[in-house]
Structures are given as C-alpha cells and as structure tokens.
mmCIF file of C-alpha atoms in Angstrom:
data_model
loop_
_atom_site.group_PDB
_atom_site.id
_atom_site.type_symbol
_atom_site.label_atom_id
_atom_site.label_comp_id
_atom_site.label_asym_id
_atom_site.label_seq_id
_atom_site.Cartn_x
_atom_site.Cartn_y
_atom_site.Cartn_z
ATOM 1 C CA LEU K 1 -0.424 0.048 0.149
ATOM 2 C CA SER K 2 1.607 3.623 -0.891
ATOM 3 C CA CYS K 3 0.156 7.031 -0.789
ATOM 4 C CA THR K 4 1.342 9.875 -2.462
ATOM 5 C CA ASN K 5 0.578 13.735 -1.391
ATOM 6 C CA PRO K 6 0.939 16.658 -4.030
ATOM 7 C CA CYS K 7 4.318 16.921 -2.843
ATOM 8 C CA GLY K 8 4.771 13.042 -2.943
ATOM 9 C CA VAL K 9 6.406 12.864 0.427
ATOM 10 C CA LEU K 10 3.734 11.290 2.031
ATOM 11 C CA ASP K 11 4.420 7.191 2.220
ATOM 12 C CA PHE K 12 2.570 4.397 3.325
ATOM 13 C CA LEU K 13 4.880 1.470 2.361
ATOM 14 C CA PHE K 14 3.371 -1.788 4.375
ATOM 15 C CA LEU K 15 2.383 1.048 7.148
ATOM 16 C CA ALA K 16 6.165 2.539 7.365
ATOM 17 C CA VAL K 17 6.666 5.005 9.746
ATOM 18 C CA LEU K 18 5.325 8.790 7.819
ATOM 19 C CA ARG K 19 8.016 11.056 7.711
ATOM 20 C CA ASP K 20 5.841 14.085 8.463
ATOM 21 C CA GLN K 21 4.480 13.620 11.972
ATOM 22 C CA ARG K 22 1.151 16.001 10.902
ATOM 23 C CA TYR K 23 -0.121 12.733 9.406
ATOM 24 C CA LYS K 24 -2.013 10.087 11.188
ATOM 25 C CA LEU K 25 -3.293 6.777 10.287
ATOM 26 C CA LEU K 26 -6.500 6.369 11.396
ATOM 27 C CA HIS K 27 -7.773 3.108 9.649
ATOM 28 C CA TYR K 28 -6.691 0.455 7.586
ATOM 29 C CA SER K 29 -8.191 -2.561 6.438
ATOM 30 C CA LYS K 30 -8.154 -4.447 3.360
ATOM 31 C CA ASP K 31 -10.726 -2.500 1.771
ATOM 32 C CA GLU K 32 -9.891 1.368 3.487
ATOM 33 C CA LEU K 33 -7.265 3.368 4.460
ATOM 34 C CA SER K 34 -7.972 6.915 6.295
ATOM 35 C CA ILE K 35 -5.578 9.276 7.191
ATOM 36 C CA GLN K 36 -5.635 12.472 9.337
ATOM 37 C CA LEU K 37 -3.836 15.618 8.349
ATOM 38 C CA SER K 38 -3.402 18.626 11.264
ATOM 39 C CA ASN K 39 -2.125 21.988 10.914
ATOM 40 C CA LEU K 40 -3.121 22.609 7.333
ATOM 41 C CA THR K 41 -1.303 25.004 4.868
ATOM 42 C CA GLN K 42 -2.057 26.201 1.557
ATOM 43 C CA GLN K 43 0.612 23.627 0.072
ATOM 44 C CA ASP K 44 -1.108 20.550 1.671
ATOM 45 C CA GLU K 45 -3.773 21.386 -1.177
ATOM 46 C CA GLY K 46 -3.548 19.263 -4.339
ATOM 47 C CA ILE K 47 -4.505 15.646 -5.329
ATOM 48 C CA TYR K 48 -3.415 12.726 -3.164
ATOM 49 C CA ARG K 49 -3.353 9.378 -4.731
ATOM 50 C CA CYS K 50 -3.445 5.928 -3.222
ATOM 51 C CA LEU K 51 -2.261 2.917 -4.717
ATOM 52 C CA TYR K 52 -3.229 -0.477 -3.448
ATOM 53 C CA TYR K 53 -1.111 -3.521 -4.650
ATOM 54 C CA THR K 54 -2.423 -7.142 -5.081
ATOM 55 C CA ARG K 55 -2.142 -8.578 -8.628
ATOM 56 C CA HIS K 56 -3.180 -5.221 -10.371
ATOM 57 C CA VAL K 57 -2.568 -2.099 -8.595
ATOM 58 C CA ARG K 58 -5.640 -0.008 -8.008
ATOM 59 C CA THR K 59 -5.437 3.764 -7.753
ATOM 60 C CA LYS K 60 -7.859 6.213 -5.598
ATOM 61 C CA SER K 61 -7.322 9.707 -6.317
ATOM 62 C CA GLN K 62 -8.740 13.132 -3.893
ATOM 63 C CA ASN K 63 -8.507 16.619 -4.559
ATOM 64 C CA VAL K 64 -8.355 18.785 -1.296
ATOM 65 C CA GLU K 65 -8.783 21.884 -1.546
ATOM 66 C CA ILE K 66 -7.775 24.074 1.846
ATOM 67 C CA LEU K 67 -10.325 27.142 2.734
ATOM 68 C CA ALA K 68 -9.755 30.128 4.643
ATOM 69 C CA ALA K 69 -12.203 31.815 6.241
ATOM 70 C CA PRO K 70 -12.809 35.262 5.508
ATOM 71 C CA SER K 71 -11.875 38.388 8.500
ATOM 72 C CA HIS K 72 -14.824 40.031 10.120
ATOM 73 C CA PRO K 73 -16.458 42.156 8.109
ATOM 74 C CA VAL K 74 -15.670 46.020 8.225
ATOM 75 C CA LEU K 75 -18.743 48.756 7.345
ATOM 76 C CA GLU K 76 -17.650 51.963 6.548
ATOM 77 C CA ILE K 77 -20.817 54.353 6.220
ATOM 78 C CA SER K 78 -20.858 57.609 3.898
ATOM 79 C CA GLN K 79 -23.645 60.348 3.536
ATOM 80 C CA ASP K 80 -24.448 62.563 0.691
ATOM 81 C CA GLU K 81 -27.286 64.838 0.829
ATOM 82 C CA GLU K 82 -27.688 64.204 -2.964
ATOM 83 C CA ARG K 83 -26.966 60.317 -3.230
ATOM 84 C CA GLY K 84 -28.299 59.280 0.025
ATOM 85 C CA ILE K 85 -26.395 57.173 2.099
ATOM 86 C CA LYS K 86 -23.720 54.577 1.377
ATOM 87 C CA LEU K 87 -22.901 51.711 3.402
ATOM 88 C CA SER K 88 -19.802 49.937 2.597
ATOM 89 C CA CYS K 89 -18.724 46.302 3.924
ATOM 90 C CA HIS K 90 -15.122 45.207 3.889
ATOM 91 C CA SER K 91 -13.827 41.289 4.224
ATOM 92 C CA GLN K 92 -10.446 39.711 3.531
ATOM 93 C CA GLY K 93 -8.852 36.014 3.650
ATOM 94 C CA GLY K 94 -11.601 34.347 2.058
ATOM 95 C CA ARG K 95 -10.950 31.510 0.060
ATOM 96 C CA PRO K 96 -12.941 30.830 -1.712
ATOM 97 C CA GLN K 97 -14.633 34.102 -2.327
ATOM 98 C CA PRO K 98 -17.484 34.905 0.435
ATOM 99 C CA GLN K 99 -21.018 35.715 -0.241
ATOM 100 C CA ILE K 100 -21.992 38.953 1.046
ATOM 101 C CA SER K 101 -25.481 40.193 1.585
ATOM 102 C CA TRP K 102 -27.547 42.636 3.763
ATOM 103 C CA LEU K 103 -30.441 42.400 6.075
ATOM 104 C CA LEU K 104 -32.790 45.145 6.974
ATOM 105 C CA ASP K 105 -34.789 45.055 10.123
ATOM 106 C CA ASN K 106 -37.684 44.297 7.870
ATOM 107 C CA GLY K 107 -36.336 40.975 7.307
ATOM 108 C CA ILE K 108 -35.118 41.583 3.530
ATOM 109 C CA GLU K 109 -32.235 40.644 2.530
ATOM 110 C CA LEU K 110 -30.300 42.200 -0.223
ATOM 111 C CA PRO K 111 -27.506 41.700 -2.765
ATOM 112 C CA GLY K 112 -25.665 44.991 -2.981
ATOM 113 C CA ASP K 113 -23.060 45.356 -5.425
ATOM 114 C CA THR K 114 -20.277 42.808 -4.870
ATOM 115 C CA ARG K 115 -16.678 42.805 -5.550
ATOM 116 C CA HIS K 116 -13.921 40.715 -5.545
ATOM 117 C CA GLN K 117 -10.271 41.193 -5.701
ATOM 118 C CA LEU K 118 -7.667 38.194 -5.905
ATOM 119 C CA GLY K 119 -5.012 38.880 -3.016
ATOM 120 C CA ALA K 120 -1.336 38.933 -4.184
ATOM 121 C CA ASP K 121 -0.751 34.967 -3.036
ATOM 122 C CA GLY K 122 -2.818 34.124 -5.817
ATOM 123 C CA LYS K 123 -5.646 32.410 -3.164
ATOM 124 C CA LYS K 124 -7.126 34.424 -0.684
ATOM 125 C CA TRP K 125 -9.557 37.461 -1.868
ATOM 126 C CA SER K 126 -10.575 40.442 -0.853
ATOM 127 C CA SER K 127 -14.033 41.300 -1.083
ATOM 128 C CA ARG K 128 -16.240 44.320 -0.764
ATOM 129 C CA SER K 129 -20.018 45.054 -0.747
ATOM 130 C CA THR K 130 -21.746 48.449 -1.398
ATOM 131 C CA LEU K 131 -25.759 49.259 -0.430
ATOM 132 C CA ARG K 132 -27.017 52.442 -1.316
ATOM 133 C CA ILE K 133 -29.624 53.728 0.969
ATOM 134 C CA LEU K 134 -31.444 56.880 -0.729
ATOM 135 C CA SER K 135 -34.254 57.164 2.873
ATOM 136 C CA TYR K 136 -34.525 55.638 5.867
ATOM 137 C CA SER K 137 -36.199 55.547 9.364
ATOM 138 C CA PRO K 138 -33.579 56.029 12.275
ATOM 139 C CA GLN K 139 -35.353 53.394 13.693
ATOM 140 C CA VAL K 140 -33.616 50.927 11.054
ATOM 141 C CA THR K 141 -30.336 48.575 11.667
ATOM 142 C CA ALA K 142 -28.834 47.357 8.507
ATOM 143 C CA SER K 143 -26.420 44.472 8.832
ATOM 144 C CA CYS K 144 -24.173 43.155 6.643
ATOM 145 C CA ILE K 145 -23.632 39.533 6.338
ATOM 146 C CA ILE K 146 -21.006 36.932 4.930
ATOM 147 C CA GLN K 147 -21.641 33.972 4.515
ATOM 148 C CA HIS K 148 -18.765 30.757 3.696
ATOM 149 C CA PRO K 149 -17.979 27.400 3.442
ATOM 150 C CA ALA K 150 -15.225 27.316 6.231
ATOM 151 C CA LEU K 151 -17.700 28.525 8.931
ATOM 152 C CA GLY K 152 -20.314 26.128 8.278
ATOM 153 C CA PRO K 153 -23.710 27.352 8.910
ATOM 154 C CA HIS K 154 -22.469 30.609 10.582
ATOM 155 C CA SER K 155 -22.438 33.707 9.314
ATOM 156 C CA LEU K 156 -20.197 37.039 10.274
ATOM 157 C CA LEU K 157 -22.263 39.543 10.715
ATOM 158 C CA ALA K 158 -21.723 43.972 10.966
ATOM 159 C CA SER K 159 -24.665 45.681 11.970
ATOM 160 C CA PHE K 160 -24.858 49.624 11.757
ATOM 161 C CA PRO K 161 -28.054 51.393 13.179
ATOM 162 C CA PHE K 162 -29.010 54.737 11.243
ATOM 163 C CA GLN K 163 -29.812 56.195 14.567
ATOM 164 C CA ASP K 164 -25.789 56.541 15.102
ATOM 165 C CA LEU K 165 -25.688 58.259 11.684
ATOM 166 C CA PRO K 166 -24.049 61.847 12.380
ATOM 167 C CA SER K 167 -25.989 64.805 10.951
ATOM 168 C CA SER K 168 -23.497 65.791 9.001
ATOM 169 C CA GLY K 169 -21.886 64.266 5.457
ATOM 170 C CA THR K 170 -19.365 62.672 6.931
ATOM 171 C CA ALA K 171 -17.767 59.228 7.035
ATOM 172 C CA ALA K 172 -17.726 56.884 9.506
ATOM 173 C CA LEU K 173 -15.818 53.109 10.292
ATOM 174 C CA LEU K 174 -17.420 50.357 12.325
ATOM 175 C CA SER K 175 -16.013 46.592 12.540
#
C-alpha cells in the first residue's frame, strides 16, 4: 500500500513510519485506508493518490482544497445629501470568495454591489459589498452578512443602526 500527497512525500509502504508527523493513520483494512492531516497549510492542497497493490494496482485519487475563512466584516458609512447613504462592507482573506448580503430590520435581504479581488498570494480574496440607501428611518438597522464554506452554518455579521448616523455628510468606520 502506498499513498502520495501533492508533493510526493507521504509514503505508506507496508504501514511504514510517516515522515511528516502531521499525518496520522486513522484506519487501515483490506478495503480502506483513512489518514488525518493536522495543521493544514496552502501547500497541503492538491491531489492525494493511494495505490493498493494486489495482482493489479488499484489507484484512488482525492482532490483536497484548503478553505480560508474571511476576516470579520468592517463597515464604512458615508453620507451625501444628494445621493443618500452609502454602506460599504469589507472582508479579506477568504478562500473561496465569500457571499455577502445585506439584511434590514424588516427581514428583507438584499445582494448589494459586491466585488472580489484576488490577493497578491493568488489564493485568498478581498471582498467588498456596497449598498446605497436613499431614505431610511432612524429606528432601522442594516447588517452586512458574510457566508462562507469555512464558517459552516455560521455567518459573520456587522451591523449599523441608522440612529447612530451623524447629521453631517461625514464618514464612519465600524467593525
């Protein structure tokens, strides 16, 4: 039995000792081999192959993608008398791109204008969603919601109560 990771350094040969202590053999039987890898990095991403030696060599491949949770959202608020209020929600470090939406107190969820930019590492994303509000009630709160596979069923949330809006056309930053 032999397995290789994307770098070709993982080697189970008759259950030999592993070179990388992050790998742990969880289960081994005639039909199944399970390993666990801890302290994952981006370099651990790729195709893992296992070869089972009998009369014929059987191969099983599994592509592993490393997820990175996005940062907690930061809200920026700017006010312009002619164009209303602009809410901007920014998050970075997500892989893949997060989904960003806006939720108002009345239960209405809005998509906003969302843009994603790939970071210098070529793997993680910086994401920004903008929502323009033309009129509002001071009792209303707008929330930026970030959903991402690395967060599971949970979401990241940043909220802005309109009662906190300054009376002049200034900008505010909330996280």
